[in-house]
Amino acid sequence: MSGRSERSIPWKVGAASACAPVCGDGIEAGPEECDDGNTTSGDGCSSTCHVEDDG
Ligand SMILES: [Ca+2]
């Protein structure tokens, strides 16, 4: 039997959004204290992804 060619596995590493600490993407990473998926202040997690004291 033949015809079996080597196939390179397409490792897609182009999208770095899952690793990069982007405030508002819902992923708490890097310097972010929180990330609730938005960049709205006043809801407990500020626009810069710092925990807000709702007091
Ligand atoms: Ca927020």
Tab-separated table of N, CA and C and ligand atoms in Angstrom:
chain	number	residue	atom	x	y	z
A	1	MET	N	0.846	-1.208	0.000
A	1	MET	CA	0.000	0.000	0.000
A	1	MET	C	0.876	1.252	0.000
A	2	SER	N	0.455	2.168	-0.767
A	2	SER	CA	1.226	3.404	-0.842
A	2	SER	C	0.275	4.584	-0.982
A	3	GLY	N	0.856	5.720	-1.169
A	3	GLY	CA	0.023	6.903	-1.338
A	3	GLY	C	-0.144	7.649	-0.044
A	4	ARG	N	0.570	7.181	0.951
A	4	ARG	CA	0.471	7.889	2.227
A	4	ARG	C	1.537	8.969	2.309
A	5	SER	N	1.129	10.165	2.173
A	5	SER	CA	2.084	11.269	2.183
A	5	SER	C	2.123	11.931	3.551
A	6	GLU	N	3.242	12.503	3.806
A	6	GLU	CA	3.360	13.207	5.085
A	6	GLU	C	2.519	14.474	5.070
A	7	ARG	N	1.835	14.652	6.122
A	7	ARG	CA	1.005	15.858	6.229
A	7	ARG	C	1.478	16.699	7.396
A	8	SER	N	1.674	17.915	7.083
A	8	SER	CA	2.079	18.820	8.157
A	8	SER	C	0.850	19.281	8.925
A	9	ILE	N	0.968	19.209	10.206
A	9	ILE	CA	-0.160	19.625	11.038
A	9	ILE	C	-0.222	21.151	11.079
A	10	PRO	N	-1.344	21.679	10.686
A	10	PRO	CA	-1.473	23.143	10.641
A	10	PRO	C	-1.665	23.758	12.025
A	11	TRP	N	-0.574	23.971	12.671
A	11	TRP	CA	-0.654	24.618	13.985
A	11	TRP	C	-0.916	26.099	13.790
A	12	LYS	N	-2.096	26.460	14.094
A	12	LYS	CA	-2.458	27.875	13.936
A	12	LYS	C	-2.119	28.649	15.204
A	13	VAL	N	-1.156	29.485	15.090
A	13	VAL	CA	-0.741	30.266	16.254
A	13	VAL	C	-0.845	31.760	15.952
A	14	GLY	N	-1.648	32.056	14.972
A	14	GLY	CA	-1.754	33.456	14.571
A	14	GLY	C	-2.556	34.279	15.558
A	15	ALA	N	-3.637	33.682	16.061
A	15	ALA	CA	-4.490	34.423	16.971
A	15	ALA	C	-3.931	34.371	18.381
A	16	ALA	N	-3.529	35.483	18.866
A	16	ALA	CA	-2.939	35.540	20.204
A	16	ALA	C	-3.897	36.168	21.200
A	17	SER	N	-5.145	36.259	20.806
A	17	SER	CA	-6.104	36.941	21.667
A	17	SER	C	-6.355	36.158	22.950
A	18	ALA	N	-6.138	34.862	22.882
A	18	ALA	CA	-6.395	34.036	24.048
A	18	ALA	C	-5.284	34.185	25.082
A	19	CYS	N	-4.163	34.691	24.620
A	19	CYS	CA	-3.018	34.793	25.523
A	19	CYS	C	-2.773	36.235	25.931
A	20	ALA	N	-3.102	37.135	25.052
A	20	ALA	CA	-2.835	38.531	25.344
A	20	ALA	C	-3.836	39.061	26.351
A	21	PRO	N	-3.347	39.776	27.328
A	21	PRO	CA	-4.233	40.350	28.332
A	21	PRO	C	-5.012	41.535	27.783
A	22	VAL	N	-6.184	41.247	27.267
A	22	VAL	CA	-7.024	42.303	26.723
A	22	VAL	C	-8.206	42.521	27.644
A	23	CYS	N	-8.309	43.707	28.176
A	23	CYS	CA	-9.407	43.993	29.072
A	23	CYS	C	-10.711	44.045	28.299
A	24	GLY	N	-11.661	43.257	28.731
A	24	GLY	CA	-12.960	43.264	28.087
A	24	GLY	C	-13.233	42.021	27.264
A	25	ASP	N	-12.241	41.117	27.207
A	25	ASP	CA	-12.466	39.912	26.423
A	25	ASP	C	-12.957	38.749	27.290
A	26	GLY	N	-13.145	39.054	28.567
A	26	GLY	CA	-13.682	38.032	29.460
A	26	GLY	C	-12.631	37.087	29.995
A	27	ILE	N	-11.399	37.331	29.623
A	27	ILE	CA	-10.324	36.461	30.092
A	27	ILE	C	-9.409	37.250	31.014
A	28	GLU	N	-9.351	36.815	32.238
A	28	GLU	CA	-8.489	37.498	33.195
A	28	GLU	C	-7.055	37.041	32.995
A	29	ALA	N	-6.236	37.955	32.595
A	29	ALA	CA	-4.852	37.589	32.306
A	29	ALA	C	-3.944	38.781	32.544
A	30	GLY	N	-2.687	38.479	32.723
A	30	GLY	CA	-1.700	39.533	32.888
A	30	GLY	C	-1.978	40.393	34.099
A	31	PRO	N	-1.954	41.683	33.930
A	31	PRO	CA	-2.124	42.609	35.048
A	31	PRO	C	-3.577	42.824	35.451
A	32	GLU	N	-4.471	42.155	34.783
A	32	GLU	CA	-5.881	42.374	35.070
A	32	GLU	C	-6.277	41.745	36.404
A	33	GLU	N	-6.979	42.494	37.190
A	33	GLU	CA	-7.480	41.956	38.452
A	33	GLU	C	-8.801	41.228	38.228
A	34	CYS	N	-9.462	41.594	37.159
A	34	CYS	CA	-10.736	40.980	36.816
A	34	CYS	C	-11.012	41.256	35.353
A	35	ASP	N	-11.946	40.523	34.814
A	35	ASP	CA	-12.369	40.787	33.443
A	35	ASP	C	-13.762	40.206	33.277
A	36	ASP	N	-14.728	41.082	33.270
A	36	ASP	CA	-16.106	40.627	33.207
A	36	ASP	C	-16.656	40.682	31.784
A	37	GLY	N	-15.788	40.852	30.838
A	37	GLY	CA	-16.205	40.776	29.451
A	37	GLY	C	-16.622	42.100	28.857
A	38	ASN	N	-16.406	43.168	29.621
A	38	ASN	CA	-16.719	44.465	29.060
A	38	ASN	C	-15.722	45.486	29.575
A	39	THR	N	-15.816	46.677	29.044
A	39	THR	CA	-14.919	47.739	29.500
A	39	THR	C	-15.726	48.860	30.112
A	40	THR	N	-16.766	48.445	30.848
A	40	THR	CA	-17.623	49.414	31.506
A	40	THR	C	-17.255	49.542	32.973
A	41	SER	N	-17.062	50.754	33.401
A	41	SER	CA	-16.765	50.986	34.811
A	41	SER	C	-18.054	51.056	35.608
A	42	GLY	N	-17.952	50.709	36.880
A	42	GLY	CA	-19.096	50.848	37.757
A	42	GLY	C	-19.865	49.562	37.958
A	43	ASP	N	-19.428	48.491	37.333
A	43	ASP	CA	-20.136	47.228	37.493
A	43	ASP	C	-19.321	46.214	38.294
A	44	GLY	N	-18.319	46.733	38.976
A	44	GLY	CA	-17.511	45.843	39.802
A	44	GLY	C	-16.135	45.606	39.240
A	45	CYS	N	-16.048	45.757	37.952
A	45	CYS	CA	-14.760	45.606	37.287
A	45	CYS	C	-14.607	46.778	36.331
A	46	SER	N	-13.619	47.581	36.576
A	46	SER	CA	-13.518	48.844	35.866
A	46	SER	C	-13.091	48.672	34.413
A	47	SER	N	-13.073	49.772	33.700
A	47	SER	CA	-12.727	49.738	32.284
A	47	SER	C	-11.273	49.356	32.058
A	48	THR	N	-10.491	49.423	33.134
A	48	THR	CA	-9.099	49.021	33.027
A	48	THR	C	-8.868	47.674	33.703
A	49	CYS	N	-9.972	46.986	33.958
A	49	CYS	CA	-9.921	45.650	34.541
A	49	CYS	C	-9.289	45.641	35.918
A	50	HIS	N	-9.673	46.622	36.699
A	50	HIS	CA	-9.304	46.620	38.105
A	50	HIS	C	-10.572	46.484	38.938
A	51	VAL	N	-10.474	45.735	40.014
A	51	VAL	CA	-11.636	45.498	40.851
A	51	VAL	C	-12.101	46.797	41.486
A	52	GLU	N	-13.373	47.055	41.326
A	52	GLU	CA	-13.941	48.258	41.908
A	52	GLU	C	-14.647	47.925	43.215
A	53	ASP	N	-14.511	48.814	44.122
A	53	ASP	CA	-15.190	48.631	45.393
A	53	ASP	C	-16.545	49.300	45.319
A	54	ASP	N	-17.560	48.496	45.286
A	54	ASP	CA	-18.905	49.010	45.125
A	54	ASP	C	-19.441	49.526	46.449
A	55	GLY	N	-18.849	50.554	46.902
A	55	GLY	CA	-19.257	51.051	48.185
A	55	GLY	C	-19.686	52.480	48.067
B	1	CA	CA	-16.939	45.953	33.744
